[in-house]
Coordinates of N, CA, C and O in Angstrom, one line a residue:
M33 N 0.8 -1.2 0.0 CA 0.0 0.0 0.0 C 0.9 1.2 0.0 O 1.8 1.3 0.8
T34 N 0.6 2.2 -0.9 CA 1.5 3.4 -0.9 C 0.9 4.4 0.1 O -0.2 4.4 0.5
S35 N 1.8 5.3 0.5 CA 1.4 6.4 1.4 C 1.7 7.7 0.6 O 2.1 7.7 -0.5
Q36 N 1.5 8.8 1.4 CA 1.7 10.1 0.8 C 3.1 10.3 0.3 O 3.3 11.1 -0.6
T37 N 4.1 9.7 0.8 CA 5.5 9.9 0.4 C 6.2 8.7 -0.1 O 7.4 8.6 -0.1
T38 N 5.4 7.7 -0.6 CA 6.0 6.5 -1.2 C 6.3 6.6 -2.7 O 5.4 7.0 -3.4
A39 N 7.5 6.3 -3.0 CA 7.9 6.1 -4.4 C 8.2 4.7 -4.6 O 8.4 3.9 -3.7
L40 N 8.3 4.2 -5.9 CA 8.6 2.8 -6.2 C 9.9 2.8 -7.0 O 10.0 3.4 -8.1
R41 N 10.8 1.9 -6.6 CA 12.0 1.6 -7.3 C 11.8 0.3 -8.1 O 11.3 -0.6 -7.5
V42 N 12.1 0.4 -9.4 CA 11.9 -0.8 -10.2 C 13.3 -1.3 -10.7 O 14.1 -0.6 -11.3
D43 N 13.7 -2.5 -10.3 CA 15.0 -3.1 -10.6 C 14.9 -3.7 -12.0 O 13.8 -3.8 -12.6
L44 N 16.1 -4.0 -12.6 CA 16.1 -4.6 -13.9 C 15.3 -5.9 -14.1 O 14.8 -6.2 -15.1
D45 N 15.2 -6.7 -13.0 CA 14.5 -7.9 -13.0 C 13.0 -7.7 -12.7 O 12.3 -8.7 -12.6
G46 N 12.6 -6.5 -12.5 CA 11.2 -6.2 -12.2 C 10.8 -6.2 -10.8 O 9.7 -5.8 -10.4
R47 N 11.8 -6.5 -9.9 CA 11.5 -6.4 -8.5 C 11.2 -4.9 -8.1 O 11.8 -4.0 -8.6
I48 N 10.2 -4.8 -7.2 CA 9.8 -3.4 -6.8 C 10.1 -3.2 -5.3 O 9.8 -4.1 -4.5
R49 N 10.6 -2.1 -5.0 CA 10.9 -1.7 -3.6 C 10.2 -0.4 -3.3 O 10.4 0.6 -4.1
E50 N 9.5 -0.3 -2.2 CA 8.8 0.9 -1.8 C 9.9 1.8 -1.1 O 10.7 1.3 -0.3
L51 N 9.9 3.1 -1.4 CA 10.8 4.0 -0.8 C 9.9 5.1 -0.1 O 9.1 5.7 -0.7
D52 N 10.2 5.4 1.2 CA 9.6 6.5 1.8 C 10.5 7.7 1.6 O 11.6 7.8 2.1
I53 N 10.1 8.6 0.7 CA 11.0 9.6 0.2 C 10.9 10.9 1.1 O 11.7 11.8 0.8
G54 N 10.1 10.9 2.1 CA 10.1 12.0 3.0 C 9.3 13.2 2.4 O 8.7 13.1 1.4
T55 N 9.5 14.3 3.1 CA 8.7 15.5 2.7 C 9.5 16.7 2.3 O 9.0 17.7 1.8
T56 N 10.8 16.7 2.6 CA 11.7 17.9 2.2 C 12.5 17.5 0.9 O 12.8 16.4 0.7
R57 N 12.7 18.5 0.2 CA 13.4 18.3 -1.1 C 14.8 17.7 -0.9 O 15.1 16.7 -1.6
N58 N 15.6 18.1 0.0 CA 16.9 17.6 0.3 C 16.8 16.1 0.7 O 17.6 15.3 0.2
E59 N 15.8 15.8 1.5 CA 15.6 14.4 2.0 C 15.2 13.5 0.8 O 15.7 12.4 0.6
Q60 N 14.4 14.0 -0.1 CA 13.9 13.3 -1.2 C 15.0 13.0 -2.2 O 15.2 11.8 -2.7
I61 N 15.8 14.0 -2.5 CA 16.9 13.8 -3.4 C 18.0 12.8 -2.9 O 18.5 11.9 -3.6
R62 N 18.2 12.9 -1.6 CA 19.2 12.0 -0.9 C 18.7 10.6 -1.0 O 19.4 9.6 -1.3
I63 N 17.4 10.4 -0.6 CA 16.8 9.0 -0.6 C 16.8 8.4 -2.0 O 17.1 7.2 -2.2
I64 N 16.3 9.1 -3.0 CA 16.2 8.6 -4.3 C 17.7 8.3 -4.9 O 17.9 7.3 -5.5
G65 N 18.6 9.3 -4.6 CA 20.0 9.1 -5.1 C 20.6 7.8 -4.4 O 21.3 7.1 -5.1
R66 N 20.3 7.6 -3.2 CA 20.9 6.5 -2.5 C 20.2 5.2 -3.0 O 20.9 4.2 -3.2
A67 N 19.0 5.2 -3.4 CA 18.3 4.1 -3.9 C 18.8 3.7 -5.3 O 18.9 2.5 -5.7
L68 N 19.3 4.7 -6.1 CA 19.8 4.5 -7.4 C 21.3 4.4 -7.4 O 21.9 4.1 -8.5
L69 N 22.0 4.6 -6.3 CA 23.4 4.6 -6.1 C 24.2 5.5 -7.1 O 25.2 5.2 -7.6
D70 N 23.6 6.7 -7.3 CA 24.2 7.7 -8.2 C 23.5 9.0 -8.0 O 22.4 9.1 -7.3
N71 N 23.9 10.0 -8.7 CA 23.2 11.3 -8.9 C 22.0 10.9 -9.7 O 22.0 10.0 -10.5
I72 N 20.9 11.6 -9.5 CA 19.7 11.3 -10.2 C 19.4 12.2 -11.4 O 19.8 13.4 -11.4
D73 N 18.6 11.7 -12.3 CA 18.2 12.4 -13.5 C 16.8 12.1 -13.8 O 16.4 10.9 -13.8
A74 N 15.9 13.1 -14.0 CA 14.5 12.9 -14.3 C 14.5 12.6 -15.8 O 14.9 13.4 -16.6
V75 N 14.1 11.4 -16.1 CA 14.1 10.9 -17.5 C 12.8 10.9 -18.2 O 12.7 10.9 -19.4
D76 N 11.7 10.9 -17.5 CA 10.4 11.0 -18.1 C 9.4 11.7 -17.1 O 9.5 11.6 -15.9
F77 N 8.5 12.5 -17.7 CA 7.4 13.1 -17.0 C 6.1 12.7 -17.6 O 6.0 12.7 -18.8
I78 N 5.2 12.2 -16.7 CA 4.0 11.6 -17.2 C 2.8 12.5 -16.7 O 2.6 12.6 -15.5
R79 N 2.2 13.2 -17.6 CA 1.1 14.1 -17.2 C -0.2 13.2 -17.0 O -0.5 12.3 -17.8
R80 N -0.9 13.6 -16.0 CA -2.2 12.8 -15.7 C -3.3 13.8 -15.6 O -3.1 15.0 -15.1
P81 N -4.5 13.5 -16.0 CA -5.6 14.4 -16.0 C -6.1 14.7 -14.6 O -6.6 15.8 -14.3
T82 N -5.9 13.8 -13.6 CA -6.3 14.0 -12.2 C -5.1 13.6 -11.3 O -4.3 12.8 -11.7
G83 N -5.1 14.2 -10.2 CA -4.1 13.9 -9.2 C -2.7 14.3 -9.6 O -2.5 15.0 -10.6
P84 N -1.7 14.0 -8.8 CA -0.3 14.4 -9.1 C 0.2 13.8 -10.4 O -0.2 12.7 -10.8
D85 N 1.0 14.5 -11.2 CA 1.7 13.9 -12.3 C 2.8 13.0 -11.8 O 3.0 12.9 -10.6
L86 N 3.5 12.3 -12.7 CA 4.5 11.3 -12.3 C 5.8 11.7 -13.0 O 5.9 12.3 -14.0
V87 N 6.9 11.4 -12.2 CA 8.3 11.6 -12.7 C 9.0 10.2 -12.6 O 8.8 9.5 -11.6
V88 N 9.9 10.0 -13.6 CA 10.7 8.8 -13.5 C 12.1 9.2 -13.4 O 12.6 9.9 -14.3
F89 N 12.8 8.8 -12.3 CA 14.2 9.1 -12.1 C 15.1 7.9 -12.4 O 14.7 6.7 -12.2
A90 N 16.2 8.1 -13.0 CA 17.2 7.1 -13.3 C 18.6 7.7 -12.9 O 18.7 8.8 -12.5
R91 N 19.6 6.8 -12.9 CA 21.0 7.2 -12.6 C 21.4 8.3 -13.6 O 21.1 8.1 -14.8
A92 N 22.2 9.2 -13.2 CA 22.7 10.2 -14.1 C 23.7 9.5 -15.0 O 23.8 9.9 -16.2
H93 N 24.5 8.5 -14.5 CA 25.5 7.8 -15.3 C 25.0 6.5 -15.6 O 25.3 5.5 -15.0
R94 N 24.1 6.3 -16.6 CA 23.5 5.1 -16.9 C 23.8 4.6 -18.3 O 23.2 3.6 -18.8
A95 N 24.8 5.2 -19.0 CA 25.1 4.8 -20.4 C 25.4 3.4 -20.6 O 25.0 2.8 -21.6
H96 N 26.0 2.7 -19.6 CA 26.4 1.3 -19.8 C 25.5 0.4 -19.1 O 25.8 -0.8 -18.9
Q97 N 24.3 0.8 -18.6 CA 23.4 0.0 -17.9 C 22.5 -0.7 -18.9 O 22.2 -0.2 -20.0
A98 N 22.0 -1.9 -18.5 CA 21.1 -2.7 -19.4 C 19.7 -1.9 -19.4 O 19.4 -1.2 -18.5
L99 N 19.0 -2.2 -20.5 CA 17.6 -1.6 -20.6 C 16.7 -2.2 -19.5 O 16.8 -3.4 -19.2
N100 N 15.9 -1.4 -18.9 CA 14.9 -1.8 -17.9 C 13.6 -2.0 -18.6 O 12.8 -1.1 -18.7
L101 N 13.3 -3.2 -19.1 CA 12.1 -3.5 -19.9 C 10.9 -3.4 -19.0 O 9.8 -3.1 -19.5
H102 N 11.0 -3.7 -17.7 CA 9.9 -3.7 -16.8 C 9.5 -2.2 -16.6 O 8.3 -1.9 -16.7
A103 N 10.4 -1.3 -16.4 CA 10.1 0.1 -16.2 C 9.5 0.6 -17.5 O 8.6 1.4 -17.5
A104 N 10.1 0.2 -18.6 CA 9.6 0.7 -19.9 C 8.1 0.3 -20.1 O 7.3 1.0 -20.6
N105 N 7.8 -1.0 -19.7 CA 6.4 -1.4 -19.8 C 5.5 -0.6 -18.9 O 4.4 -0.2 -19.3
A106 N 6.0 -0.3 -17.7 CA 5.2 0.6 -16.8 C 4.9 1.9 -17.4 O 3.8 2.4 -17.4
V107 N 6.0 2.6 -18.0 CA 5.8 3.9 -18.6 C 4.8 3.8 -19.7 O 4.0 4.6 -19.9
H108 N 4.9 2.7 -20.5 CA 4.0 2.5 -21.7 C 2.6 2.4 -21.2 O 1.7 3.0 -21.7
Q109 N 2.4 1.7 -20.1 CA 1.0 1.5 -19.5 C 0.5 2.8 -19.0 O -0.7 3.1 -19.1
L110 N 1.3 3.7 -18.4 CA 0.9 4.9 -17.8 C 0.8 6.1 -18.8 O 0.0 7.0 -18.6
A111 N 1.6 6.0 -19.9 CA 1.7 7.1 -20.8 C 1.7 6.8 -22.3 O 2.3 7.5 -23.1
A112 N 1.2 5.6 -22.7 CA 1.3 5.2 -24.1 C 1.2 6.3 -25.0 O 0.4 7.2 -24.9
P113 N 2.0 6.4 -26.1 CA 3.0 5.4 -26.4 C 4.3 5.6 -25.6 O 4.6 6.7 -25.2
L114 N 5.1 4.6 -25.5 CA 6.4 4.7 -24.8 C 7.3 5.7 -25.5 O 7.6 5.6 -26.7
P115 N 7.7 6.7 -24.8 CA 8.5 7.8 -25.4 C 9.9 7.3 -25.7 O 10.5 7.6 -26.8
H116 N 10.6 6.4 -24.9 CA 11.9 5.9 -25.1 C 12.2 4.8 -24.1 O 11.5 4.8 -23.1
L117 N 13.1 4.0 -24.4 CA 13.5 3.0 -23.4 C 14.4 3.6 -22.3 O 15.1 4.6 -22.5
I118 N 14.4 3.0 -21.1 CA 15.1 3.5 -20.0 C 16.1 2.5 -19.5 O 15.8 1.3 -19.4
A119 N 17.3 2.9 -19.3 CA 18.4 2.0 -18.9 C 18.6 2.1 -17.4 O 18.5 3.2 -16.8
G120 N 18.9 1.0 -16.8 CA 19.1 0.9 -15.3 C 17.9 0.9 -14.5 O 16.8 0.9 -15.0
E121 N 18.1 0.9 -13.2 CA 17.0 0.9 -12.2 C 16.4 2.3 -12.3 O 17.1 3.3 -12.6
V122 N 15.1 2.4 -11.9 CA 14.4 3.6 -11.9 C 13.6 3.8 -10.7 O 13.3 2.8 -10.0
V123 N 13.2 5.0 -10.4 CA 12.3 5.3 -9.3 C 11.2 6.2 -9.9 O 11.4 7.2 -10.5
F124 N 9.9 5.7 -9.6 CA 8.7 6.4 -10.0 C 8.2 7.2 -8.7 O 8.1 6.6 -7.7
A125 N 7.9 8.5 -8.9 CA 7.4 9.3 -7.8 C 6.3 10.2 -8.4 O 6.2 10.4 -9.7
G126 N 5.6 10.8 -7.6 CA 4.6 11.8 -8.0 C 5.2 13.2 -7.9 O 6.2 13.4 -7.2
Y127 N 4.6 14.2 -8.6 CA 5.0 15.6 -8.4 C 3.8 16.5 -8.7 O 2.9 16.1 -9.4
T128 N 3.8 17.6 -8.0 CA 2.7 18.5 -8.1 C 2.9 19.5 -9.2 O 4.0 19.6 -9.8
A129 N 1.9 20.4 -9.5 CA 2.0 21.4 -10.5 C 3.1 22.4 -10.1 O 3.7 23.0 -11.0
A130 N 3.3 22.5 -8.8 CA 4.4 23.5 -8.4 C 5.8 22.8 -8.5 O 6.8 23.5 -8.2
G131 N 5.9 21.6 -8.9 CA 7.1 20.9 -9.0 C 7.7 20.2 -7.8 O 8.8 19.7 -7.8
D132 N 6.8 20.1 -6.8 CA 7.2 19.4 -5.5 C 7.0 17.9 -5.7 O 6.0 17.5 -6.2
L133 N 7.9 17.1 -5.2 CA 7.8 15.6 -5.2 C 6.8 15.2 -4.2 O 6.7 15.8 -3.1
T134 N 6.0 14.2 -4.6 CA 5.0 13.6 -3.7 C 5.0 12.1 -3.8 O 5.7 11.6 -4.7
G135 N 4.3 11.4 -3.0 CA 4.1 10.0 -3.2 C 3.3 9.7 -4.5 O 2.7 10.5 -5.0
L136 N 3.4 8.4 -4.9 CA 2.6 8.0 -6.0 C 1.2 7.8 -5.7 O 0.8 7.3 -4.6
P137 N 0.3 8.2 -6.6 CA -1.1 7.9 -6.4 C -1.3 6.4 -6.4 O -0.6 5.7 -7.1
E138 N -2.3 5.9 -5.7 CA -2.5 4.4 -5.6 C -2.7 3.8 -7.0 O -2.2 2.7 -7.2
D139 N -3.5 4.4 -7.8 CA -3.8 3.8 -9.1 C -2.5 3.7 -10.0 O -2.3 2.7 -10.7
A140 N -1.7 4.7 -9.9 CA -0.4 4.6 -10.7 C 0.5 3.5 -10.1 O 1.1 2.8 -10.8
A141 N 0.6 3.4 -8.8 CA 1.4 2.4 -8.1 C 0.9 1.0 -8.5 O 1.7 0.1 -8.8
E142 N -0.4 0.8 -8.6 CA -1.0 -0.5 -9.0 C -0.6 -0.8 -10.5 O -0.3 -1.9 -10.8
T143 N -0.7 0.2 -11.3 CA -0.3 0.0 -12.7 C 1.2 -0.4 -12.9 O 1.5 -1.3 -13.6
I144 N 2.0 0.3 -12.1 CA 3.5 0.0 -12.1 C 3.7 -1.5 -11.7 O 4.4 -2.2 -12.3
R145 N 3.1 -1.8 -10.6 CA 3.2 -3.2 -10.0 C 2.8 -4.2 -11.0 O 3.5 -5.2 -11.3
A146 N 1.6 -4.0 -11.7 CA 1.1 -4.9 -12.7 C 2.0 -5.0 -13.9 O 2.3 -6.1 -14.5
A147 N 2.6 -3.9 -14.3 CA 3.4 -3.8 -15.5 C 4.8 -4.5 -15.3 O 5.5 -4.9 -16.2
C148 N 5.2 -4.6 -14.0 CA 6.5 -5.1 -13.7 C 6.5 -6.6 -13.4 O 7.5 -7.1 -12.9
Q149 N 5.5 -7.3 -13.7 CA 5.4 -8.8 -13.5 C 6.4 -9.4 -14.5 O 6.7 -8.8 -15.6
P150 N 6.9 -10.6 -14.3 CA 7.9 -11.2 -15.2 C 7.3 -11.2 -16.6 O 6.2 -11.5 -16.9
L151 N 8.2 -10.8 -17.6 CA 7.8 -10.8 -19.0 C 7.7 -12.1 -19.6 O 8.4 -13.0 -19.3

């Protein structure tokens, strides 16, 4: 079950880990960076008609990472058509119109979980 400050990390094998990203910007950047073991880069923004929009974070240095087909499937399910493939582990989080990070809406978290089942 997601909370107000829960983001989801998707590993290359589709495993999902919930992250409590906290409420302050510094805390959020630190927690997401630690989860990805690198500086972070926002690689996709997914606009939603209701609720917070979504952002997909990946490692800043991901050039030699394998493609994350599970995360790509989740992005496709949330924002078809898939804009591009994503390399390495990713973190999905919500964000407000003001650009503040928030937890994922429950419906988006359910879509991500379903999309990350073994291919």
